[in-house]
XYZ file of C-alpha atoms in Angstrom:
589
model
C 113.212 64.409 -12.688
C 112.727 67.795 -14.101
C 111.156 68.913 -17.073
C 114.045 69.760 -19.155
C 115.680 66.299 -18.359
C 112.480 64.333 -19.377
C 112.237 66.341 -22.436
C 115.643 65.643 -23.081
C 115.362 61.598 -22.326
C 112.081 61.775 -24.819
C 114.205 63.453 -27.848
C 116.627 60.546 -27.267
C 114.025 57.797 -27.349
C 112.096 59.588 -30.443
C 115.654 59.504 -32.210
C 116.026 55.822 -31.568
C 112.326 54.870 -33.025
C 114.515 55.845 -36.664
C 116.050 51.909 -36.332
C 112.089 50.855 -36.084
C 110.616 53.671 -38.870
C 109.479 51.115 -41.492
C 107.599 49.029 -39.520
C 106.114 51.568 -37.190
C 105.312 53.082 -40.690
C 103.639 50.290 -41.479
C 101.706 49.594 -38.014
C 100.378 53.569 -38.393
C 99.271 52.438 -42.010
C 97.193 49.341 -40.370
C 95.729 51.324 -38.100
C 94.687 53.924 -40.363
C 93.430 51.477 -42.529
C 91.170 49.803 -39.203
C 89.741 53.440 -38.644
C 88.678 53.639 -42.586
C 87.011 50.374 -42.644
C 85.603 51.519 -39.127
C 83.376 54.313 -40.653
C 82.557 51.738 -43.760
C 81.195 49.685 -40.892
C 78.898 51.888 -38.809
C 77.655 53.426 -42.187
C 77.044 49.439 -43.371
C 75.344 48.852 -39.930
C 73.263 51.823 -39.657
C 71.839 51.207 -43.319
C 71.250 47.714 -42.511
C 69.123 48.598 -39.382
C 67.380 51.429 -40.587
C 66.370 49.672 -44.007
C 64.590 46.937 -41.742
C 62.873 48.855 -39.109
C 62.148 51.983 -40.931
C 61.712 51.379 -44.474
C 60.678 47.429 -43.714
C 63.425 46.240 -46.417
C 63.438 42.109 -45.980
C 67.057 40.629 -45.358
C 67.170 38.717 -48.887
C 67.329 42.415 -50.399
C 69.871 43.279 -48.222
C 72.095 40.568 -49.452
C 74.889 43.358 -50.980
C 75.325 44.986 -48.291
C 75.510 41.694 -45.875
C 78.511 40.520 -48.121
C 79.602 44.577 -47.755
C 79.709 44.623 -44.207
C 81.258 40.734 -43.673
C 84.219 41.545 -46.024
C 84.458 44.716 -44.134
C 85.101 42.744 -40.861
C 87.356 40.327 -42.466
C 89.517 43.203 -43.272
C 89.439 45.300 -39.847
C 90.694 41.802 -38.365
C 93.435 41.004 -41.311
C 94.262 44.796 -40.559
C 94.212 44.533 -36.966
C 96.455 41.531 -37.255
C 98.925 43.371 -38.991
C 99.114 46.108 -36.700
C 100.423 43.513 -33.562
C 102.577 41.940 -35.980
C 104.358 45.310 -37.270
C 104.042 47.014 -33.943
C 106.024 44.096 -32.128
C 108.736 43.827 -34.836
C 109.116 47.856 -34.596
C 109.549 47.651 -30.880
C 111.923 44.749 -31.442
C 114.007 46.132 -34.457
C 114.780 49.828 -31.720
C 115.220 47.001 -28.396
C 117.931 45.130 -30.776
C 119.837 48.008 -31.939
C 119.626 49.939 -28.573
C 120.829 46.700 -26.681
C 123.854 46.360 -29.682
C 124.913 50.020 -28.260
C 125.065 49.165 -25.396
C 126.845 45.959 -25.815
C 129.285 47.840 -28.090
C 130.476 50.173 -25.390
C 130.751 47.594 -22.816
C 133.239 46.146 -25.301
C 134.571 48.925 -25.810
C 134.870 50.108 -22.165
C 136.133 46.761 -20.996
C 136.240 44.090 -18.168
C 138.299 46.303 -16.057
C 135.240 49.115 -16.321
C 132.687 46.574 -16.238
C 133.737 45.240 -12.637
C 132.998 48.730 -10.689
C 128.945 47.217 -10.868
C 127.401 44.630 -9.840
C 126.848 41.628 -12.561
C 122.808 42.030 -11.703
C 122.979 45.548 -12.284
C 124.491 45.231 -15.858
C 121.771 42.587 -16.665
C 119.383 45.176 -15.006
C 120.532 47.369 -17.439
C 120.661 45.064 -20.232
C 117.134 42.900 -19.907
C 114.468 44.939 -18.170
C 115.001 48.300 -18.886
C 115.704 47.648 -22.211
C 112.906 45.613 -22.382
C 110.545 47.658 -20.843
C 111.192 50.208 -24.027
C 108.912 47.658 -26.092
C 105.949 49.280 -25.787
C 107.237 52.497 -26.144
C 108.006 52.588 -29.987
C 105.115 49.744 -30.973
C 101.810 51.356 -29.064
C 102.648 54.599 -27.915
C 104.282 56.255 -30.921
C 101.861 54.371 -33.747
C 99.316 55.828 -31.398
C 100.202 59.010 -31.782
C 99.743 59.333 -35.235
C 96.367 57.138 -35.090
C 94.835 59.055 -32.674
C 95.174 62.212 -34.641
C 93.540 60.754 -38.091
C 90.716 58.529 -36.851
C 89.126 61.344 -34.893
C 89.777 63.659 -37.510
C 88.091 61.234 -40.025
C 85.529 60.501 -38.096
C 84.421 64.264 -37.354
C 84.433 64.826 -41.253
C 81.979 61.817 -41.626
C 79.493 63.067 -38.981
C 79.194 66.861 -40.122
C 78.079 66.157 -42.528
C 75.065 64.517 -41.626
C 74.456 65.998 -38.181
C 77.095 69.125 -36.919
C 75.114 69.095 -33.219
C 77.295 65.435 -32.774
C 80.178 66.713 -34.072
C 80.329 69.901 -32.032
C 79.652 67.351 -29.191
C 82.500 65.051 -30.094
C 84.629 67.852 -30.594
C 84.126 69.606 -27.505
C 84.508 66.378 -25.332
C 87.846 65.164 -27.163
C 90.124 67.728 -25.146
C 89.499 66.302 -21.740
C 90.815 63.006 -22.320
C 94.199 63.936 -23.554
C 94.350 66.764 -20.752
C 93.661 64.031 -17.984
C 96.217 61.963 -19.738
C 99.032 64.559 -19.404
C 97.989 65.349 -16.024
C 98.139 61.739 -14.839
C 101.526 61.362 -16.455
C 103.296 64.141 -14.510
C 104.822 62.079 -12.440
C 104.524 59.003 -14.054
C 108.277 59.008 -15.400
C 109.460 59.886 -11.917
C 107.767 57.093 -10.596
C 109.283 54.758 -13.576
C 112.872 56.156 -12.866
C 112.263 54.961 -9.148
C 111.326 51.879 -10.108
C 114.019 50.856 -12.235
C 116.497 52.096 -9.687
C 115.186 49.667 -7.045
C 115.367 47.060 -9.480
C 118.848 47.516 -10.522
C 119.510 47.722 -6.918
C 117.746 44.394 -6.062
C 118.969 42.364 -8.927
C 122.874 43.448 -8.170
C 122.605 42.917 -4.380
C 120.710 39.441 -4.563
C 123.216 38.339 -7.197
C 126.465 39.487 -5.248
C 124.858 37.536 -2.092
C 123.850 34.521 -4.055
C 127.437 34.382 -5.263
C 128.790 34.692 -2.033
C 126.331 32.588 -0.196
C 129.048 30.269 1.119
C 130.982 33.145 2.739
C 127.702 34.502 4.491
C 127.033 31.303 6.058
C 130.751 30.656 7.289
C 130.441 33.960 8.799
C 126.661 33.853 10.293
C 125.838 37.032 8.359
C 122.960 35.159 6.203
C 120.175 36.322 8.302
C 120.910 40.196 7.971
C 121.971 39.464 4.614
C 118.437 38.188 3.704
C 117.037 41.273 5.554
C 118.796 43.739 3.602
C 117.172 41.705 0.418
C 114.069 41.445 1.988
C 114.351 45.455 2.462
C 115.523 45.980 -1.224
C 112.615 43.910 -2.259
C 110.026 45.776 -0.287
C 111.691 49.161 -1.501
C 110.786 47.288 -5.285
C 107.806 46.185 -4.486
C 106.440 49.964 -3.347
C 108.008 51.733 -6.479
C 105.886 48.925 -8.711
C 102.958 49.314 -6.798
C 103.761 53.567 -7.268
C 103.602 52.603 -11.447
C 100.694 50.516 -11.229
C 98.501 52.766 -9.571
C 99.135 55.890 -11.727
C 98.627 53.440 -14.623
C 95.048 52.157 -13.744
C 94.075 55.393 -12.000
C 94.621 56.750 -15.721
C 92.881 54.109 -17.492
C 89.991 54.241 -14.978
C 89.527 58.121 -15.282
C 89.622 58.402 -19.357
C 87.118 55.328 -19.598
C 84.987 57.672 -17.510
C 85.379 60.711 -19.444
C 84.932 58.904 -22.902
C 81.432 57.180 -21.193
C 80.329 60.667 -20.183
C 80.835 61.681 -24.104
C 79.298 59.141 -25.253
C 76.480 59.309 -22.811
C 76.148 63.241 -24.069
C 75.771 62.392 -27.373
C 73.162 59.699 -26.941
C 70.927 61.956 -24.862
C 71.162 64.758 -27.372
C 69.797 62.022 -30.203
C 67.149 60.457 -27.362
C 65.946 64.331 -26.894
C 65.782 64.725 -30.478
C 63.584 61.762 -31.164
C 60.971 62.728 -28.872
C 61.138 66.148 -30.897
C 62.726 67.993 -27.406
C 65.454 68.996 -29.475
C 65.305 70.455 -33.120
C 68.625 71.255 -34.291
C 71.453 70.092 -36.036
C 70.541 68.065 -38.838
C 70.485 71.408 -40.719
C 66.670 71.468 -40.584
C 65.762 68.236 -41.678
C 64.070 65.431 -39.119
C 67.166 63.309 -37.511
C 66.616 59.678 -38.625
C 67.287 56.591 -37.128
C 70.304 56.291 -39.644
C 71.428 59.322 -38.423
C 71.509 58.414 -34.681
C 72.732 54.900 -35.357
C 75.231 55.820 -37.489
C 76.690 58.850 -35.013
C 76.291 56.404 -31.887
C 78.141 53.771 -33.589
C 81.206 56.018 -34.651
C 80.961 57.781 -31.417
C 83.009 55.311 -28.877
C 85.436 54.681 -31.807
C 85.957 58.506 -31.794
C 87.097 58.366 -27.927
C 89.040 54.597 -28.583
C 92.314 56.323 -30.117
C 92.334 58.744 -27.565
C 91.929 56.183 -24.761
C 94.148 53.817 -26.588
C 96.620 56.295 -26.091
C 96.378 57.225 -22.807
C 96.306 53.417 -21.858
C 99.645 53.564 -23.590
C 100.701 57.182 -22.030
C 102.585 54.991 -19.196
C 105.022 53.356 -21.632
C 106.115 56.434 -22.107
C 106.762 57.425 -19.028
C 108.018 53.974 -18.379
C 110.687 54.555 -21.413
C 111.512 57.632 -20.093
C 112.667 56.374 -16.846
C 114.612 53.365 -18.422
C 116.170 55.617 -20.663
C 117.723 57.864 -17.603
C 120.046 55.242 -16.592
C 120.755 53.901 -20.346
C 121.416 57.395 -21.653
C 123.843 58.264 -18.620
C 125.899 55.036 -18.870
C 126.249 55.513 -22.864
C 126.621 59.409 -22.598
C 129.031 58.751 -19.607
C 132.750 61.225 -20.353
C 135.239 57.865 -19.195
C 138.349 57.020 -21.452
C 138.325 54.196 -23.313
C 140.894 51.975 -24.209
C 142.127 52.740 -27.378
C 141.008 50.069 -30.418
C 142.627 51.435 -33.947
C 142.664 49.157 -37.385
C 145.692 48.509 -38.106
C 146.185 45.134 -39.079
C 148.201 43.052 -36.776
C 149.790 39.348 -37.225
C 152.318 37.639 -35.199
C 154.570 34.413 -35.974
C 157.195 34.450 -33.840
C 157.762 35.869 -30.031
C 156.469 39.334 -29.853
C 158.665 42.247 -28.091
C 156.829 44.985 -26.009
C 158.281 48.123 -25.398
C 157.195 50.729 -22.974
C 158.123 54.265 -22.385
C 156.747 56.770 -20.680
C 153.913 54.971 -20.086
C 151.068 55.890 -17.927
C 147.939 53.403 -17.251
C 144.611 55.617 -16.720
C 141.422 54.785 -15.125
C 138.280 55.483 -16.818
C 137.819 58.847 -15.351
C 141.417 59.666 -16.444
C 143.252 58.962 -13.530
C 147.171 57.494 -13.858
C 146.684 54.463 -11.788
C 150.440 53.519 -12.750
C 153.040 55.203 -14.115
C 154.982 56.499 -15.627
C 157.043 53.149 -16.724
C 159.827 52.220 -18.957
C 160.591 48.500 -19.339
C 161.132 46.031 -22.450
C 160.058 42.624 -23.016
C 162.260 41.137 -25.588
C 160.646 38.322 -27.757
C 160.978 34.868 -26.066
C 161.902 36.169 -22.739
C 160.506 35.111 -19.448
C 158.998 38.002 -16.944
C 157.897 38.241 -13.649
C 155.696 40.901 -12.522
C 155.932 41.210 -8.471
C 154.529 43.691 -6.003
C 152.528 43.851 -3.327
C 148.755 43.833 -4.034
C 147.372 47.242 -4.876
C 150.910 48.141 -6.022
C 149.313 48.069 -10.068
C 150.272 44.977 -11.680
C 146.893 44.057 -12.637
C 146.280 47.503 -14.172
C 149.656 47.402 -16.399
C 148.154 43.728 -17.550
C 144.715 45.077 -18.166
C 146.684 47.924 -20.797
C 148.582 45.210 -22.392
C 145.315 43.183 -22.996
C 143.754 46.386 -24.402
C 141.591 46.630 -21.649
C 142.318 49.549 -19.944
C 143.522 53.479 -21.135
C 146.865 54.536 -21.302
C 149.112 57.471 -22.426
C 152.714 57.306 -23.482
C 154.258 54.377 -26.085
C 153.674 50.863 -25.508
C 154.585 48.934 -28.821
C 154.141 45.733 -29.423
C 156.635 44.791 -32.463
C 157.166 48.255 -33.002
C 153.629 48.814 -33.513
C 151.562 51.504 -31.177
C 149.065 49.448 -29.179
C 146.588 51.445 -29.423
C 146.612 51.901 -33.153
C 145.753 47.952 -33.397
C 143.100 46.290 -34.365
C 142.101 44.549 -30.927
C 141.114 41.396 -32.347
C 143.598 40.824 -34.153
C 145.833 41.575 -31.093
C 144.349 39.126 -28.839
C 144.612 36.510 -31.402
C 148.425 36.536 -30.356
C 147.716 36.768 -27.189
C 146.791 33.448 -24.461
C 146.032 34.922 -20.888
C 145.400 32.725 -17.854
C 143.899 35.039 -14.514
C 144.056 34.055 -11.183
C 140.297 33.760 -11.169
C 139.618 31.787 -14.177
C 136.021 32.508 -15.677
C 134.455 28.765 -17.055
C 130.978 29.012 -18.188
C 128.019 26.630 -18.210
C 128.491 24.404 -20.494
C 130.219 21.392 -21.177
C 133.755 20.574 -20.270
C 134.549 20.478 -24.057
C 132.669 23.837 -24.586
C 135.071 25.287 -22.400
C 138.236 24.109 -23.984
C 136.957 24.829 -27.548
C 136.843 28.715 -26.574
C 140.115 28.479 -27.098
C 140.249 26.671 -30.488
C 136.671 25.596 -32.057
C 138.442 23.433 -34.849
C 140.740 21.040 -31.947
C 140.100 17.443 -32.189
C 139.679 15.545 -29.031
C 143.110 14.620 -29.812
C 144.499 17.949 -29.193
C 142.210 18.558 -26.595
C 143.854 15.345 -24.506
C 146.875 16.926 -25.081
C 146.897 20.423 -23.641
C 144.654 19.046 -20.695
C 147.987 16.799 -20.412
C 149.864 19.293 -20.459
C 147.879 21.576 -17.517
C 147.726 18.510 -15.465
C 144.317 18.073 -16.157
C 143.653 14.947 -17.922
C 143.117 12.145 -15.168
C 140.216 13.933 -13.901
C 138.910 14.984 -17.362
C 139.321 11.693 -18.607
C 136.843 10.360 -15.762
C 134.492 13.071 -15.645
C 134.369 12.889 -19.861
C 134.978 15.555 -22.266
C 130.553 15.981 -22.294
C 130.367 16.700 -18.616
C 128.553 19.393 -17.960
C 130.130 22.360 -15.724
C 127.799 24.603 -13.117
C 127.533 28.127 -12.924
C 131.334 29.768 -11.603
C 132.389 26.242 -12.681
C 130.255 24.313 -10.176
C 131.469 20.552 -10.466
C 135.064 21.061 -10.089
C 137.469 21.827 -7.465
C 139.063 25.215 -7.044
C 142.335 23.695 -8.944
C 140.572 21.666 -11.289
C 139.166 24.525 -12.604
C 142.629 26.129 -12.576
C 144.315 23.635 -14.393
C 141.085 23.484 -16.610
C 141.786 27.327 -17.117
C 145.265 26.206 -17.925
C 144.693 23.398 -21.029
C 142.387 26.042 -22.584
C 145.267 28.548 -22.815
C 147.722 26.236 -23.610
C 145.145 25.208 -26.640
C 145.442 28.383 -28.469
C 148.537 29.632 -30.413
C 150.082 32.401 -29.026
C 153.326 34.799 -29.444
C 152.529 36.724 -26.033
C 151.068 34.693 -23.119
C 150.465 36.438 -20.202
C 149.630 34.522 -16.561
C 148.032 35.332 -13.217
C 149.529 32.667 -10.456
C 149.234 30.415 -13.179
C 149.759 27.882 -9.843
C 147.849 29.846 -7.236
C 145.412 26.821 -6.119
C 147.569 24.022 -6.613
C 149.638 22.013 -4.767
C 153.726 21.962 -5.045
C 153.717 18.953 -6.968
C 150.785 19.794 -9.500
C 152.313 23.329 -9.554
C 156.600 21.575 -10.473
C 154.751 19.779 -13.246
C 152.470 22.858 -14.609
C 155.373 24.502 -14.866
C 157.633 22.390 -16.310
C 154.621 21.888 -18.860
C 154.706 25.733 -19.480
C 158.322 25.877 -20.295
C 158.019 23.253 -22.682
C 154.842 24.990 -24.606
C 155.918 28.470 -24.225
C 159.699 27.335 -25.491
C 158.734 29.939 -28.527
C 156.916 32.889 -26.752
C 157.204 35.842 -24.596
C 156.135 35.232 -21.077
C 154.814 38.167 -19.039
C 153.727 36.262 -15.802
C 152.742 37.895 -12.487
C 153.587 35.835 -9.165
C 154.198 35.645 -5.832
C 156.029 32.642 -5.808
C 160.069 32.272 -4.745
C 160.813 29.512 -6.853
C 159.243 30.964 -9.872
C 161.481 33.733 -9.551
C 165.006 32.744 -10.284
C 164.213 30.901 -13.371
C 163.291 34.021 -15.264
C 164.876 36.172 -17.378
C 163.883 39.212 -15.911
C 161.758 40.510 -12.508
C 160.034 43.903 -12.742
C 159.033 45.115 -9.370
C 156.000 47.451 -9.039
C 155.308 49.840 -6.289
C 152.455 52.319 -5.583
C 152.314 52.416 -9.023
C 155.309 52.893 -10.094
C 158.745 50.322 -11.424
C 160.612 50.397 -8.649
C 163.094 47.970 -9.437
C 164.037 45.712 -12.468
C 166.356 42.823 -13.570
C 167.483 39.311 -12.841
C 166.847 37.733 -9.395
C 169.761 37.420 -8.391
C 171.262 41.018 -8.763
C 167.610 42.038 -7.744
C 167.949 39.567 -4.386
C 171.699 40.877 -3.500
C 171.004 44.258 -3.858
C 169.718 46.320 -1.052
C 166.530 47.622 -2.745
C 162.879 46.650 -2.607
C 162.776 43.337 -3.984
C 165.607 42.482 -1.825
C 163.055 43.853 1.416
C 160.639 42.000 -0.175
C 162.120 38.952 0.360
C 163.483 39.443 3.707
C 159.750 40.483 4.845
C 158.366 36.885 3.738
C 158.760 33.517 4.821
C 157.791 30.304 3.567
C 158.718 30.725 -0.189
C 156.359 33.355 -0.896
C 155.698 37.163 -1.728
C 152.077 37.243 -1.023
C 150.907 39.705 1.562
């Protein structure tokens, strides 16, 4: 990573710490507050010693400054207190907006965008780098600011009294920050490795963990485990990289700040036995004087240690914020999300024209394409796979980019407010996503406020409801719906779409793991709930076909062919090869 890019990644992560400023305000105020009280103390302690071995004061005379020094202590740990408290709720306020970004654009970007990475690499993404930003904006940049004023407070308190200590402590300071920076060179290079291995780990062990059952069937789980094994090893040696710069810094700067403080207690040691005669500005150096320098004089090192401990977050930030700031910073189109209001209570009608579906780079994946769904109508989307069907459904959800007009109502879709869109709309994929939770959970995605009553009903009507009823409306569902069958969870899939009120629905082989009875009576249970909708439905399936009111065949991206089945089937064009190509009662490939 070169200069100019860290620089660039640290002006973005300095920006950010604006979401934190009051409390990292306020943990720079505690800590100023510690290094005031920290001088109070030495002075308190150095009094206290030096009145009872040099002047012979007894303790009962002392009392004063006893109470002095204990409420002094009380307050360096009230203050210190507040410092972890205000430094961790800094860190969190920047971790929670920066992680709301983030979130926002994945919204934004969409499902279809989401899907080119791995699921572990997005969490990755999301969890550790993110997280590992914590320490970033509540040590390292509170530091900062401490590490300038305590030093500096503590140099005007020991002129004063003796300017040989202070020219020592002055002269000393430089080397630990200059060991610090030198340290850190490539401690942000070794960060940015790091969190690359990790993304790569987490997304390849989550892919195979998914597909753990297709490994084994094929005998590949041996050099599938290697390749994590390799990945892990790979993480393993980047961590170990971090580690080692990190305690080879904090090693070398608690060397440099004992070899200051060593300095100045030989220069007070020579003085006492009258080897040295300067810097007290010609008077005798007393014990006070010693005690009180020696006290001050590891606190005037602690900032600047302090903050080289924390020199690694930085560099640790910096290489989490590589990744972050490319995804977010990242030229890709997004679908288009407008405010118009939009509200639907009868069928809707989409119109398209001219219309060209774009990848996120900009690409026309399909297109150009002219077609109309009038409102109640029944469509089939067919083509063979790759031919763009699931693209043109991924614009109509408002999921992926598009140029040209595709109105819904006579309203642009992209000027819509997308909520508000998808309130109309009920969508049902082939590869239904139920999450872990109940089986009630699930359904009540669809509408929190249905009764159980209502719930009974739509699982009725999806075919669902023997094996719901046995299983019970509490029982729990596994990760990628662990618990149920391939079609249960279909038909599961089903009853929560059929749950929420729509004007548009829009299916994926609604029937795709069912059997031909279960898949008659589906069916017939979709005609009867989608009597009062439009019906945009993509399928493979023969008998499907001929009760619709229209078939739009897609081809390398573009409409190749559209209208009823059987003008489509008699014809000599491409849904007509289609069919002739398959056997069995199906289009699939």
């Amino acid at each position: 990573m070169d200069k100019k890019t860290q620089t660039r990644l640290y002006g973005w992560l300095r920006k950010q710490s604006s979401h934190g400023r009051r409390w990292i305000g306020l943990s720079i105020l505690c800590g100023l507050g510690q290094g005031s009280l920290m001088v109070a103390q030495a002075w308190l302690l150095a009094t206290l010693l030096h009145g009872f071995i040099m002047a012979g004061i007894r303790p009962e005379q002392q009392i004063p400054l006893f109470i002095a020094l204990l409420l002094v202590t009380l307050g360096k740990a009230l203050l210190a207190y507040g410092r972890e408290v205000t430094s961790f709720k800094a860190g969190a306020a920047v971790r929670q907006t920066i992680r709301a970004v983030v979130l926002t654009r994945l919204s934004r970007l969409g499902p279809a965008y989401i899907q080119r990475r791995p699921a572990g690499s997005w969490a990755s993404l999301l969890l550790e780098q993110i997280e590992n930003m914590q320490e970033f904006f509540s040590r390292y940049l509170p530091q900062m600011a401490i590490a300038v004023f305590i030093p500096v407070l503590i140099l005007v308190a020991v002129f004063p009294i003796n300017w040989a200590a202070g020219i020592i402590l002055l002269g000393t300071a430089p080397l630990i920050p200059l060991f610090m920076i030198l340290v850190g060179v490539g401690a942000a290079d070794a960060n940015r490795r790091n969190f690359h291995a990790l993304a790569r780990l987490s997304g390849h062990f989550l892919d195979r963990l998914k597909g753990l059952r297709t490994l084994q069937l094929f005998m590949r789980t041996q050099a599938e485990g290697k390749e994590i094994e390799e990945a892990s090893e790979d993480f393993r040696v980047r961590t170990m990289e971090v580690l080692r710069l990190a305690f080879l810094s904090t090693a070398v700067l608690e060397f440099f700040a004992a070899l200051s403080v060593a300095l100045v207690a030989v220069y007070f040691g020579f003085s006492y036995i009258d080897h040295l005669n300067f810097g007290s500005y010609g008077v005798k150096v007393t014990l006070f004087t010693g005690l009180f320098v020696l006290f001050l004089a590891p606190e005037f090192y602690a900032p600047l240690r302090e903050l080289g401990a924390h020199y690694h977050a930085k560099a640790q930030a910096i290489g989490a914020a590589e990744q972050l700031l490319e995804f977010l910073e990242a030229e890709v189109a997004e679908p288009a999300s407008g405010n118009q209001p939009f509200a639907a209570t009868r069928p809707i009608r989409v119109e398209a024209r001219g219309l060209e579906v774009l990848s996120a780079e900009g690409k026309v994946l399909v297109g150009p394409l002219d077609f109309t769904l009038a409102p109640g109508s029944r469509t089939a989307l067919v083509g063979v796979s790759g031919a763009g069907k699931s693209s043109l459904v991924n614009a109509l959800l408002g999921f992926a980019p598009y140029r040209g007009e595709l109105k819904v109502d006579g309203q642009e879709l992209a000027s819509l407010d997308m909520s508000q869109w998808r309130l109309s709309l009920g969508w049902l994929s082939q590869n239904p996503q139920l999450f872990h939770a109940s089986l009630r959970d699930n359904l009540l995605l669809a509408r929190p406020t249905a009764s159980d009553r209502e719930l009974e009903e739509a699982l009725k009507g999806a075919q669902a409801w023997e094996f719901a009823r046995e299983k019970g409306l509490d029982y729990p569902l596994g990760d990628q719906a662990g618990g149920l069958s391939v079609g249960q969870a279909q038909r599961l899939a089903l009853a929560r779409t059929l749950l929420k009120s729509t004007q548009l629905m829009v299916l994926d082989e609604p029937t795709a793991s069912l059997d031909r009875l279960s898949e008659r009576a589906i069916m017939a249970s979709l005609e009867q709930a989608m009597a009062d909708q439009t019906l945009l439905m993509i399928t493979h399936r023969l008998d499907q076909l001929s009760t619709m009111d229209q078939i739009l065949v897609l081809a390398d991206g573009n409409l190749v062919e559209q209208g009823h089945y059987h003008t489509l089937s008699e014809g000599q064009g491409p849904f007509a090869q289609l069919l002739s190509q398959r056997a069995g009662g199906s289009l699939d490939d």
